[in-house]
Every structure is written in C-alpha cells, then in structure tokens.
Coordinates of C-alpha atoms in Angstrom, one line a residue:
M1 CA 47.9 -39.6 -57.0
K2 CA 51.1 -39.9 -59.0
R3 CA 51.6 -36.2 -58.5
W4 CA 52.3 -36.4 -54.7
I5 CA 54.7 -39.4 -55.2
T6 CA 56.7 -37.4 -57.7
L7 CA 56.8 -34.4 -55.3
A8 CA 57.9 -36.7 -52.4
V9 CA 60.7 -38.3 -54.4
G10 CA 61.9 -34.8 -55.5
V11 CA 61.9 -33.5 -51.9
V12 CA 63.8 -36.6 -50.7
L13 CA 66.4 -36.2 -53.5
V14 CA 66.9 -32.6 -52.6
L15 CA 67.5 -33.3 -49.0
V16 CA 69.7 -36.3 -49.5
G17 CA 71.6 -34.6 -52.3
A18 CA 72.2 -31.6 -50.0
V19 CA 73.6 -33.8 -47.3
W20 CA 75.9 -35.6 -49.7
V21 CA 77.2 -32.3 -51.1
L22 CA 77.9 -31.1 -47.7
Q23 CA 79.7 -34.3 -46.8
G24 CA 81.6 -34.3 -50.0
I25 CA 83.0 -30.8 -49.4
G26 CA 83.8 -31.6 -45.7
V27 CA 81.2 -29.5 -43.9
I28 CA 79.5 -32.5 -42.4
T29 CA 82.1 -34.8 -40.9
G30 CA 82.2 -38.3 -39.4
S31 CA 81.6 -40.4 -42.5
F32 CA 83.5 -42.2 -45.2
M33 CA 82.0 -39.7 -47.6
T34 CA 83.6 -36.7 -45.9
G35 CA 85.9 -34.8 -48.2
Q36 CA 85.4 -37.1 -51.2
K37 CA 84.8 -35.4 -54.5
L38 CA 82.8 -38.4 -55.8
W39 CA 80.1 -37.9 -53.1
F40 CA 80.0 -34.2 -53.9
L41 CA 79.3 -35.0 -57.5
I42 CA 76.7 -37.7 -56.7
G43 CA 75.1 -35.3 -54.3
L44 CA 75.0 -32.5 -56.7
A45 CA 73.4 -34.7 -59.4
A46 CA 70.8 -36.0 -56.9
F47 CA 70.1 -32.4 -55.7
L48 CA 69.6 -31.2 -59.2
V49 CA 67.3 -34.1 -60.2
G50 CA 65.2 -33.4 -57.1
V51 CA 64.9 -29.7 -57.9
V52 CA 63.8 -30.5 -61.4
L53 CA 61.1 -33.0 -60.1
V54 CA 59.8 -30.5 -57.5
A55 CA 59.8 -27.6 -60.0
A56 CA 58.0 -29.7 -62.7
N57 CA 55.5 -30.9 -60.2
L58 CA 54.7 -27.5 -58.8
T59 CA 54.4 -25.9 -62.3
R60 CA 52.2 -28.6 -63.8
R61 CA 48.6 -27.5 -64.1
R62 CA 45.9 -29.7 -62.7
K63 CA 43.3 -31.1 -65.0
P64 CA 40.0 -29.5 -64.7
T65 CA 37.3 -31.6 -63.0
S66 CA 34.1 -31.9 -64.9

C-alpha cells in the first residue's frame, strides 16, 4: 500500500513543481510568484524530487507472492 502513496506524492510534486517553475519564469501570469526566481528554484526542486520518487517507484520490483 505504501507504494501507491509514494507514487501519488511523486506525481503531485511533479505537477506542482512544473506549475511553480512556469510561474517563476513568467509563462503563467496572475500570481505573486510570477517572474520570481525563488519560485523557479523551489519549483525545480519539487519537480526533481517528484521525478525521483516516481522513477524509484516504477523501477522497484514487487516482492514475489508465495
């Protein structure tokens, strides 16, 4: 059961991180985060952590059932 929670957290971090990166570089406007380098860096970190969680989850082998 822990496996799907880790995958869900990773996917959420990837999506939120991508939005924050786009806001930080000014592609998505209308927020206090628009054009702020800090939000670009926070978003990049969140995105990368999410990618690592998703990749680790997808490459982890299941335990054989016996």
